[in-house]
Short mmCIF file of N, CA, C and O in Angstrom, two decimals:
data_model
loop_
_atom_site.label_atom_id
_atom_site.label_comp_id
_atom_site.label_asym_id
_atom_site.label_seq_id
_atom_site.Cartn_x
_atom_site.Cartn_y
_atom_site.Cartn_z
N UNK A 1 166.35 71.64 326.63
CA UNK A 1 164.95 72.01 326.81
C UNK A 1 164.19 71.70 325.53
O UNK A 1 164.58 72.14 324.45
N UNK A 2 163.12 70.95 325.64
CA UNK A 2 162.31 70.55 324.50
C UNK A 2 161.64 71.76 323.86
O UNK A 2 161.01 72.57 324.53
N UNK A 3 161.78 71.86 322.55
CA UNK A 3 161.17 72.95 321.79
C UNK A 3 160.06 72.36 320.94
O UNK A 3 160.29 71.42 320.19
N UNK A 4 158.86 72.91 321.03
CA UNK A 4 157.70 72.36 320.33
C UNK A 4 157.35 73.15 319.07
O UNK A 4 156.26 73.69 318.96
N UNK A 5 158.27 73.21 318.12
CA UNK A 5 157.95 73.85 316.85
C UNK A 5 157.33 72.80 315.94
O UNK A 5 157.58 71.60 316.10
N UNK A 6 156.54 73.23 314.99
CA UNK A 6 155.86 72.28 314.11
C UNK A 6 156.87 71.44 313.31
O UNK A 6 158.01 71.86 313.09
N UNK A 7 156.42 70.28 312.88
CA UNK A 7 157.27 69.43 312.05
C UNK A 7 157.62 70.17 310.76
O UNK A 7 158.75 70.07 310.28
N UNK A 8 156.70 70.95 310.23
CA UNK A 8 157.00 71.76 309.03
C UNK A 8 158.19 72.66 309.28
O UNK A 8 159.12 72.74 308.45
N UNK A 9 158.20 73.35 310.43
CA UNK A 9 159.31 74.24 310.76
C UNK A 9 160.60 73.46 311.00
O UNK A 9 161.68 73.87 310.56
N UNK A 10 160.48 72.33 311.69
CA UNK A 10 161.65 71.49 311.98
C UNK A 10 162.28 70.98 310.70
O UNK A 10 163.50 71.05 310.51
N UNK A 11 161.45 70.48 309.78
CA UNK A 11 161.97 69.94 308.52
C UNK A 11 162.54 71.05 307.65
O UNK A 11 163.57 70.88 307.00
N UNK A 12 161.89 72.19 307.63
CA UNK A 12 162.42 73.33 306.87
C UNK A 12 163.82 73.68 307.39
O UNK A 12 164.76 73.85 306.62
N UNK A 13 163.97 73.76 308.71
CA UNK A 13 165.27 74.07 309.31
C UNK A 13 166.28 72.97 309.01
O UNK A 13 167.44 73.25 308.69
N UNK A 14 165.85 71.72 309.07
CA UNK A 14 166.75 70.59 308.76
C UNK A 14 167.24 70.68 307.32
O UNK A 14 168.44 70.55 307.05
N UNK A 15 166.33 70.90 306.40
CA UNK A 15 166.69 70.96 304.98
C UNK A 15 167.54 72.18 304.65
O UNK A 15 168.29 72.16 303.68
N UNK A 16 167.45 73.23 305.47
CA UNK A 16 168.27 74.42 305.29
C UNK A 16 169.61 74.33 306.02
O UNK A 16 170.37 75.29 306.04
N UNK A 17 169.87 73.19 306.66
CA UNK A 17 171.15 73.00 307.34
C UNK A 17 171.25 73.64 308.71
O UNK A 17 172.33 73.73 309.28
N UNK A 18 170.12 74.05 309.29
CA UNK A 18 170.14 74.73 310.57
C UNK A 18 170.45 73.79 311.74
O UNK A 18 170.72 74.26 312.85
N UNK A 19 170.41 72.50 311.52
CA UNK A 19 170.75 71.55 312.58
C UNK A 19 172.21 71.12 312.49
O UNK A 19 172.68 70.32 313.29
N UNK A 20 172.93 71.67 311.50
CA UNK A 20 174.37 71.47 311.45
C UNK A 20 174.98 72.43 312.47
O UNK A 20 174.34 73.38 312.91
N UNK A 21 176.22 72.21 312.82
CA UNK A 21 176.87 73.09 313.79
C UNK A 21 176.92 74.52 313.26
O UNK A 21 177.16 74.74 312.08
N UNK A 22 176.67 75.46 314.15
CA UNK A 22 176.78 76.86 313.74
C UNK A 22 178.26 77.28 313.77
O UNK A 22 179.14 76.47 314.05
N UNK A 23 178.52 78.52 313.50
CA UNK A 23 179.91 79.01 313.41
C UNK A 23 180.68 78.84 314.71
O UNK A 23 181.89 78.76 314.70
N UNK A 24 179.99 78.82 315.83
CA UNK A 24 180.67 78.68 317.12
C UNK A 24 180.86 77.21 317.50
O UNK A 24 181.42 76.90 318.53
N UNK A 25 180.34 76.29 316.64
CA UNK A 25 180.44 74.86 316.96
C UNK A 25 179.33 74.38 317.86
O UNK A 25 179.36 73.26 318.37
N UNK A 26 178.30 75.19 318.05
CA UNK A 26 177.20 74.85 318.94
C UNK A 26 176.23 73.87 318.29
O UNK A 26 175.97 73.94 317.10
N UNK A 27 175.73 72.95 319.09
CA UNK A 27 174.74 71.98 318.63
C UNK A 27 173.43 72.16 319.39
O UNK A 27 172.63 71.24 319.51
N UNK A 28 173.20 73.34 319.91
CA UNK A 28 172.05 73.59 320.76
C UNK A 28 170.73 73.25 320.09
O UNK A 28 169.85 72.67 320.70
N UNK A 29 170.58 73.57 318.81
CA UNK A 29 169.31 73.36 318.12
C UNK A 29 168.92 71.88 318.10
O UNK A 29 167.76 71.55 318.32
N UNK A 30 169.86 70.99 317.88
CA UNK A 30 169.56 69.55 317.88
C UNK A 30 169.15 69.11 319.28
O UNK A 30 168.21 68.34 319.45
N UNK A 31 169.83 69.60 320.29
CA UNK A 31 169.55 69.20 321.67
C UNK A 31 168.16 69.64 322.12
O UNK A 31 167.58 69.04 323.02
N UNK A 32 167.61 70.67 321.49
CA UNK A 32 166.27 71.16 321.86
C UNK A 32 165.17 70.16 321.53
O UNK A 32 164.04 70.29 321.98
N UNK A 33 165.46 69.15 320.72
CA UNK A 33 164.46 68.16 320.32
C UNK A 33 164.37 66.99 321.29
O UNK A 33 163.46 66.16 321.18
N UNK A 34 165.29 66.91 322.24
CA UNK A 34 165.32 65.78 323.18
C UNK A 34 164.51 66.07 324.42
O UNK A 34 164.61 67.14 325.01
N UNK A 35 163.74 65.08 324.84
CA UNK A 35 162.95 65.19 326.05
C UNK A 35 163.62 64.46 327.21
O UNK A 35 163.64 64.95 328.34
N UNK A 36 164.19 63.30 326.96
CA UNK A 36 164.80 62.50 328.02
C UNK A 36 165.89 61.63 327.41
O UNK A 36 165.76 61.19 326.27
N UNK A 37 166.95 61.37 328.17
CA UNK A 37 168.03 60.54 327.64
C UNK A 37 168.84 59.93 328.78
O UNK A 37 168.86 60.40 329.89
N UNK A 38 169.49 58.83 328.44
CA UNK A 38 170.35 58.10 329.36
C UNK A 38 171.78 58.03 328.83
O UNK A 38 172.68 57.57 329.52
N UNK A 39 171.98 58.46 327.62
CA UNK A 39 173.30 58.45 326.99
C UNK A 39 174.06 59.71 327.41
O UNK A 39 173.52 60.59 328.07
N UNK A 40 175.31 59.80 326.99
CA UNK A 40 176.10 61.00 327.24
C UNK A 40 175.49 62.17 326.48
O UNK A 40 175.00 62.00 325.36
N UNK A 41 175.53 63.34 327.07
CA UNK A 41 175.02 64.54 326.40
C UNK A 41 175.67 64.73 325.04
O UNK A 41 175.02 65.15 324.09
N UNK A 42 176.94 64.39 324.95
CA UNK A 42 177.66 64.58 323.69
C UNK A 42 177.14 63.67 322.58
O UNK A 42 177.37 63.93 321.40
N UNK A 43 176.44 62.60 322.93
CA UNK A 43 175.88 61.67 321.93
C UNK A 43 174.58 62.18 321.32
O UNK A 43 174.16 61.70 320.27
N UNK A 44 173.94 63.13 321.98
CA UNK A 44 172.62 63.58 321.53
C UNK A 44 172.64 64.19 320.13
O UNK A 44 171.68 64.05 319.38
N UNK A 45 173.70 64.85 319.79
CA UNK A 45 173.77 65.55 318.50
C UNK A 45 173.71 64.56 317.35
O UNK A 45 172.85 64.67 316.47
N UNK A 46 174.60 63.58 317.34
CA UNK A 46 174.60 62.61 316.24
C UNK A 46 173.34 61.76 316.24
O UNK A 46 172.78 61.47 315.18
N UNK A 47 172.86 61.39 317.42
CA UNK A 47 171.62 60.61 317.50
C UNK A 47 170.46 61.45 316.96
O UNK A 47 169.60 60.95 316.25
N UNK A 48 170.45 62.73 317.33
CA UNK A 48 169.39 63.62 316.87
C UNK A 48 169.41 63.82 315.36
O UNK A 48 168.37 63.81 314.71
N UNK A 49 170.59 63.98 314.81
CA UNK A 49 170.69 64.15 313.35
C UNK A 49 170.23 62.89 312.63
O UNK A 49 169.61 62.97 311.57
N UNK A 50 170.53 61.73 313.20
CA UNK A 50 170.08 60.47 312.61
C UNK A 50 168.55 60.40 312.61
O UNK A 50 167.93 60.02 311.61
N UNK A 51 167.93 60.78 313.72
CA UNK A 51 166.46 60.77 313.79
C UNK A 51 165.85 61.83 312.87
O UNK A 51 164.81 61.60 312.25
N UNK A 52 166.49 62.99 312.76
CA UNK A 52 166.01 64.02 311.84
C UNK A 52 166.04 63.54 310.40
O UNK A 52 165.13 63.83 309.62
N UNK A 53 167.07 62.81 310.04
CA UNK A 53 167.16 62.25 308.69
C UNK A 53 165.97 61.33 308.43
O UNK A 53 165.36 61.37 307.37
N UNK A 54 165.61 60.52 309.41
CA UNK A 54 164.46 59.61 309.27
C UNK A 54 163.14 60.39 309.22
O UNK A 54 162.27 60.10 308.41
N UNK A 55 163.02 61.39 310.08
CA UNK A 55 161.82 62.23 310.05
C UNK A 55 161.67 62.89 308.68
O UNK A 55 160.56 62.95 308.14
N UNK A 56 162.75 63.34 308.12
CA UNK A 56 162.73 63.97 306.80
C UNK A 56 162.15 63.02 305.74
O UNK A 56 161.48 63.46 304.81
N UNK A 57 162.38 61.74 305.90
CA UNK A 57 161.90 60.74 304.93
C UNK A 57 160.39 60.51 305.02
O UNK A 57 159.79 60.02 304.07
N UNK A 58 159.77 60.86 306.15
CA UNK A 58 158.33 60.61 306.31
C UNK A 58 157.51 61.88 306.51
O UNK A 58 156.28 61.84 306.53
N UNK A 59 158.16 63.02 306.65
CA UNK A 59 157.48 64.27 307.02
C UNK A 59 156.43 64.72 306.01
O UNK A 59 155.47 65.40 306.38
N UNK A 60 156.57 64.33 304.76
CA UNK A 60 155.61 64.75 303.74
C UNK A 60 154.42 63.80 303.62
O UNK A 60 153.57 63.97 302.75
N UNK A 61 154.35 62.81 304.51
CA UNK A 61 153.26 61.84 304.49
C UNK A 61 151.91 62.51 304.76
O UNK A 61 151.81 63.42 305.59
N UNK A 62 150.88 62.02 304.10
CA UNK A 62 149.53 62.51 304.35
C UNK A 62 149.01 62.03 305.71
O UNK A 62 147.99 62.50 306.18
N UNK A 63 149.73 61.12 306.33
CA UNK A 63 149.34 60.59 307.64
C UNK A 63 149.85 61.47 308.78
O UNK A 63 149.57 61.21 309.95
N UNK A 64 150.61 62.51 308.42
CA UNK A 64 151.13 63.46 309.40
C UNK A 64 150.70 64.85 308.99
O UNK A 64 150.94 65.27 307.86
N UNK A 65 150.06 65.58 309.89
CA UNK A 65 149.74 66.98 309.63
C UNK A 65 150.92 67.79 310.16
O UNK A 65 150.97 68.17 311.34
N UNK A 66 151.89 68.02 309.29
CA UNK A 66 153.16 68.63 309.70
C UNK A 66 153.01 70.04 310.27
O UNK A 66 153.88 70.51 311.00
N UNK A 67 151.91 70.71 309.96
CA UNK A 67 151.70 72.05 310.50
C UNK A 67 151.10 72.06 311.89
O UNK A 67 151.17 73.06 312.61
N UNK A 68 150.50 70.93 312.30
CA UNK A 68 149.82 70.87 313.59
C UNK A 68 150.45 69.86 314.55
O UNK A 68 149.88 69.55 315.59
N UNK A 69 151.62 69.35 314.19
CA UNK A 69 152.31 68.38 315.04
C UNK A 69 153.76 68.81 315.25
O UNK A 69 154.29 69.62 314.50
N UNK A 70 154.36 68.25 316.28
CA UNK A 70 155.78 68.48 316.53
C UNK A 70 156.42 67.13 316.86
O UNK A 70 155.72 66.15 317.14
N UNK A 71 157.73 67.09 316.81
CA UNK A 71 158.46 65.85 317.09
C UNK A 71 159.34 66.05 318.31
O UNK A 71 159.82 67.16 318.57
N UNK A 72 159.49 64.99 319.08
CA UNK A 72 160.44 65.00 320.18
C UNK A 72 161.11 63.64 320.27
O UNK A 72 160.56 62.64 319.83
N UNK A 73 162.34 63.65 320.77
CA UNK A 73 163.16 62.46 320.81
C UNK A 73 163.35 61.98 322.25
O UNK A 73 163.38 62.78 323.18
N UNK A 74 163.52 60.68 322.38
CA UNK A 74 163.79 60.07 323.68
C UNK A 74 164.81 58.96 323.50
O UNK A 74 164.74 58.21 322.54
N UNK A 75 165.75 58.89 324.42
CA UNK A 75 166.74 57.82 324.46
C UNK A 75 166.32 56.89 325.59
O UNK A 75 166.16 57.34 326.73
N UNK A 76 166.11 55.62 325.28
CA UNK A 76 165.58 54.65 326.24
C UNK A 76 166.69 53.75 326.80
O UNK A 76 167.63 53.40 326.10
N UNK A 77 166.50 53.35 328.05
CA UNK A 77 167.42 52.42 328.71
C UNK A 77 166.60 51.22 329.19
O UNK A 77 166.07 51.23 330.30
N UNK A 78 166.46 50.20 328.34
CA UNK A 78 165.66 49.05 328.75
C UNK A 78 166.39 48.21 329.79
O UNK A 78 167.62 48.18 329.84
N UNK A 79 165.64 47.53 330.61
CA UNK A 79 166.25 46.65 331.60
C UNK A 79 166.80 45.38 330.97
O UNK A 79 167.55 44.65 331.60
N UNK A 80 166.41 45.13 329.73
CA UNK A 80 166.81 43.89 329.06
C UNK A 80 167.40 44.17 327.68
O UNK A 80 167.00 43.58 326.70
N UNK A 81 168.37 45.07 327.61
CA UNK A 81 168.97 45.37 326.32
C UNK A 81 169.89 46.56 326.37
O UNK A 81 170.40 46.92 327.43
N UNK A 82 170.07 47.17 325.21
CA UNK A 82 170.97 48.32 325.09
C UNK A 82 170.18 49.59 324.81
O UNK A 82 169.02 49.54 324.41
N UNK A 83 170.82 50.72 325.03
CA UNK A 83 170.17 52.01 324.78
C UNK A 83 169.66 52.07 323.34
O UNK A 83 170.29 51.54 322.43
N UNK A 84 168.50 52.70 323.17
CA UNK A 84 167.97 52.92 321.83
C UNK A 84 167.15 54.20 321.84
O UNK A 84 166.78 54.71 322.89
N UNK A 85 166.87 54.72 320.64
CA UNK A 85 166.19 55.99 320.50
C UNK A 85 164.81 55.84 319.87
O UNK A 85 164.56 54.90 319.12
N UNK A 86 163.95 56.80 320.18
CA UNK A 86 162.64 56.85 319.54
C UNK A 86 162.31 58.30 319.24
O UNK A 86 162.91 59.22 319.81
N UNK A 87 161.34 58.47 318.35
CA UNK A 87 160.79 59.80 318.12
C UNK A 87 159.28 59.69 318.24
O UNK A 87 158.69 58.69 317.84
N UNK A 88 158.70 60.72 318.83
CA UNK A 88 157.25 60.76 318.97
C UNK A 88 156.72 61.98 318.24
O UNK A 88 157.32 63.05 318.29
N UNK A 89 155.62 61.77 317.55
CA UNK A 89 154.94 62.85 316.85
C UNK A 89 153.70 63.18 317.66
O UNK A 89 152.86 62.31 317.91
N UNK A 90 153.62 64.43 318.09
CA UNK A 90 152.56 64.86 319.00
C UNK A 90 151.79 66.05 318.46
O UNK A 90 152.33 66.84 317.69
N UNK A 91 150.56 66.18 318.91
CA UNK A 91 149.70 67.30 318.57
C UNK A 91 150.20 68.56 319.28
O UNK A 91 150.45 68.53 320.48
N UNK A 92 150.37 69.64 318.55
CA UNK A 92 150.89 70.88 319.13
C UNK A 92 149.98 71.42 320.22
O UNK A 92 150.44 71.86 321.27
N UNK A 93 148.67 71.39 320.00
CA UNK A 93 147.74 71.99 320.96
C UNK A 93 147.57 71.14 322.21
O UNK A 93 147.66 71.64 323.32
N UNK A 94 147.31 69.85 322.04
CA UNK A 94 147.00 68.99 323.19
C UNK A 94 148.23 68.33 323.79
O UNK A 94 148.17 67.83 324.91
N UNK A 95 149.32 68.27 323.04
CA UNK A 95 150.55 67.59 323.42
C UNK A 95 150.39 66.06 323.42
O UNK A 95 151.28 65.33 323.82
N UNK A 96 149.23 65.56 322.97
CA UNK A 96 148.99 64.12 322.90
C UNK A 96 149.87 63.49 321.83
O UNK A 96 150.00 64.02 320.72
N UNK A 97 150.44 62.33 322.15
CA UNK A 97 151.26 61.60 321.19
C UNK A 97 150.35 60.94 320.16
O UNK A 97 149.35 60.30 320.53
N UNK A 98 150.67 61.06 318.90
CA UNK A 98 149.92 60.45 317.81
C UNK A 98 150.63 59.19 317.35
O UNK A 98 150.01 58.15 317.16
N UNK A 99 151.94 59.29 317.17
CA UNK A 99 152.76 58.15 316.76
C UNK A 99 154.02 58.08 317.63
O UNK A 99 154.59 59.12 317.98
N UNK A 100 154.42 56.87 317.93
CA UNK A 100 155.72 56.62 318.56
C UNK A 100 156.49 55.72 317.59
O UNK A 100 156.00 54.65 317.21
N UNK A 101 157.66 56.17 317.19
CA UNK A 101 158.45 55.47 316.18
C UNK A 101 159.79 55.05 316.79
O UNK A 101 160.53 55.89 317.31
N UNK A 102 160.06 53.77 316.73
CA UNK A 102 161.33 53.21 317.20
C UNK A 102 162.05 52.67 315.96
O UNK A 102 161.72 51.58 315.49
N UNK A 103 163.02 53.40 315.43
CA UNK A 103 163.70 52.94 314.22
C UNK A 103 164.53 51.67 314.41
O UNK A 103 164.70 50.90 313.48
N UNK A 104 165.00 51.45 315.65
CA UNK A 104 165.83 50.27 315.91
C UNK A 104 165.80 49.98 317.41
O UNK A 104 166.45 50.67 318.19
N UNK A 105 165.07 48.94 317.79
CA UNK A 105 164.91 48.60 319.20
C UNK A 105 166.21 48.08 319.81
O UNK A 105 167.04 47.47 319.14
N UNK A 106 166.35 48.31 321.10
CA UNK A 106 167.51 47.80 321.83
C UNK A 106 167.16 46.67 322.78
O UNK A 106 168.02 46.13 323.46
N UNK A 107 165.88 46.30 322.84
CA UNK A 107 165.46 45.18 323.71
C UNK A 107 166.03 43.88 323.17
O UNK A 107 165.98 43.63 321.96
N UNK A 108 166.54 43.03 324.05
CA UNK A 108 167.13 41.77 323.61
C UNK A 108 166.14 40.91 322.82
O UNK A 108 166.51 40.26 321.85
N UNK A 109 164.87 40.93 323.19
CA UNK A 109 163.87 40.07 322.54
C UNK A 109 163.55 40.50 321.11
O UNK A 109 163.07 39.69 320.31
N UNK A 110 163.78 41.75 320.78
CA UNK A 110 163.51 42.23 319.41
C UNK A 110 164.58 43.20 318.94
O UNK A 110 164.29 44.13 318.18
N UNK A 111 165.79 42.97 319.36
CA UNK A 111 166.90 43.87 319.06
C UNK A 111 167.06 44.10 317.55
O UNK A 111 167.09 43.16 316.77
N UNK A 112 167.11 45.37 317.19
CA UNK A 112 167.31 45.74 315.81
C UNK A 112 166.03 45.95 315.01
O UNK A 112 166.06 46.54 313.94
N UNK A 113 164.90 45.48 315.52
CA UNK A 113 163.64 45.65 314.80
C UNK A 113 163.14 47.09 314.94
O UNK A 113 163.39 47.75 315.94
N UNK A 114 162.39 47.51 313.95
CA UNK A 114 161.75 48.82 313.98
C UNK A 114 160.27 48.64 314.33
O UNK A 114 159.66 47.63 313.96
N UNK A 115 159.72 49.62 315.05
CA UNK A 115 158.32 49.56 315.46
C UNK A 115 157.67 50.92 315.28
O UNK A 115 158.29 51.96 315.51
N UNK A 116 156.40 50.89 314.90
CA UNK A 116 155.57 52.08 314.82
C UNK A 116 154.31 51.79 315.62
O UNK A 116 153.62 50.79 315.37
N UNK A 117 154.03 52.64 316.60
CA UNK A 117 152.82 52.53 317.41
C UNK A 117 151.98 53.78 317.18
O UNK A 117 152.50 54.84 316.87
N UNK A 118 150.65 53.65 317.40
CA UNK A 118 149.77 54.78 317.21
C UNK A 118 148.70 54.88 318.26
O UNK A 118 148.40 53.90 318.95
N UNK A 119 148.14 56.07 318.38
CA UNK A 119 147.12 56.29 319.40
C UNK A 119 145.77 55.66 319.07
O UNK A 119 144.93 55.53 319.93
N UNK A 120 145.57 55.25 317.81
CA UNK A 120 144.29 54.66 317.41
C UNK A 120 143.92 53.46 318.29
O UNK A 120 142.76 53.29 318.63
N UNK A 121 144.92 52.65 318.65
CA UNK A 121 144.64 51.52 319.55
C UNK A 121 145.32 51.70 320.91
O UNK A 121 145.60 50.73 321.61
N UNK A 122 145.58 52.95 321.24
CA UNK A 122 146.21 53.31 322.51
C UNK A 122 147.59 52.68 322.67
O UNK A 122 147.98 52.30 323.76
N UNK A 123 148.30 52.54 321.56
CA UNK A 123 149.69 52.07 321.55
C UNK A 123 149.84 50.63 322.06
O UNK A 123 150.90 50.25 322.51
N UNK A 124 148.78 49.82 321.94
CA UNK A 124 148.81 48.46 322.47
C UNK A 124 149.64 47.50 321.62
O UNK A 124 150.36 46.67 322.15
N UNK A 125 149.51 47.60 320.30
CA UNK A 125 150.28 46.71 319.43
C UNK A 125 150.84 47.53 318.27
O UNK A 125 150.27 48.55 317.89
N UNK A 126 151.94 47.08 317.70
CA UNK A 126 152.54 47.87 316.62
C UNK A 126 151.66 47.94 315.37
O UNK A 126 151.04 46.95 314.99
N UNK A 127 151.64 49.10 314.76
CA UNK A 127 151.03 49.26 313.45
C UNK A 127 151.94 48.60 312.43
O UNK A 127 151.50 47.95 311.49
N UNK A 128 153.24 48.79 312.63
CA UNK A 128 154.28 48.20 311.77
C UNK A 128 155.35 47.62 312.67
O UNK A 128 155.75 48.24 313.66
N UNK A 129 155.82 46.44 312.33
CA UNK A 129 156.94 45.80 313.01
C UNK A 129 157.83 45.22 311.92
O UNK A 129 157.35 44.49 311.06
N UNK A 130 159.10 45.59 311.92
CA UNK A 130 160.00 45.09 310.88
C UNK A 130 161.26 45.89 310.78
O UNK A 130 162.10 45.86 311.67
N UNK A 131 161.37 46.66 309.70
CA UNK A 131 162.55 47.48 309.45
C UNK A 131 162.14 48.94 309.31
O UNK A 131 160.94 49.25 309.17
N UNK A 132 163.13 49.83 309.31
CA UNK A 132 162.83 51.24 309.07
C UNK A 132 162.16 51.41 307.71
O UNK A 132 161.23 52.20 307.55
N UNK A 133 162.59 50.65 306.72
CA UNK A 133 162.00 50.73 305.39
C UNK A 133 160.51 50.41 305.44
O UNK A 133 159.71 51.04 304.75
N UNK A 134 160.11 49.44 306.26
CA UNK A 134 158.69 49.09 306.41
C UNK A 134 157.90 50.28 306.98
O UNK A 134 156.79 50.57 306.53
N UNK A 135 158.47 50.94 307.96
CA UNK A 135 157.80 52.11 308.54
C UNK A 135 157.71 53.23 307.51
O UNK A 135 156.65 53.85 307.34
N UNK A 136 158.80 53.48 306.82
CA UNK A 136 158.82 54.52 305.79
C UNK A 136 157.76 54.23 304.72
O UNK A 136 157.02 55.13 304.32
N UNK A 137 157.66 52.99 304.30
CA UNK A 137 156.67 52.60 303.28
C UNK A 137 155.26 52.79 303.80
O UNK A 137 154.36 53.19 303.04
N UNK A 138 155.00 52.51 305.08
CA UNK A 138 153.66 52.69 305.64
C UNK A 138 153.27 54.17 305.59
O UNK A 138 152.15 54.50 305.21
N UNK A 139 154.19 55.03 305.95
CA UNK A 139 153.88 56.47 305.91
C UNK A 139 153.70 56.97 304.49
O UNK A 139 152.95 57.90 304.24
N UNK A 140 154.36 56.36 303.53
CA UNK A 140 154.25 56.78 302.13
C UNK A 140 153.05 56.18 301.42
O UNK A 140 152.71 56.62 300.33
N UNK A 141 152.42 55.17 302.00
CA UNK A 141 151.28 54.52 301.33
C UNK A 141 150.00 55.30 301.50
O UNK A 141 149.84 56.13 302.35
#
């Protein structure tokens, strides 16, 4: 079940190790960040931790209002490629997506490339196309 806590809260919990397994071995907290997936349920934990690590690298950006936004993850199954993951940063009040971030595409035509889309142009063309480092640098600029 998707949990809509602010990015500030999510990153605080991540940095405090709350997304690591608890004493019972439960990974429930990581799974709460997923909205939709096509992979095995057991894969969500490692995929989620990987996306959280990336979110941690950009969460302090002035381009993200971490107190008024939340993050959610999606695992995609393209008709022309392999499964891949994305994270979306959305407004807490309206639930509108502000950014869609694909750290590594699975589409055959652009396999391995990273993409950042934004609502400013209604997600028509990428703000950034290249590598994760390019996306990270855009958020830090």
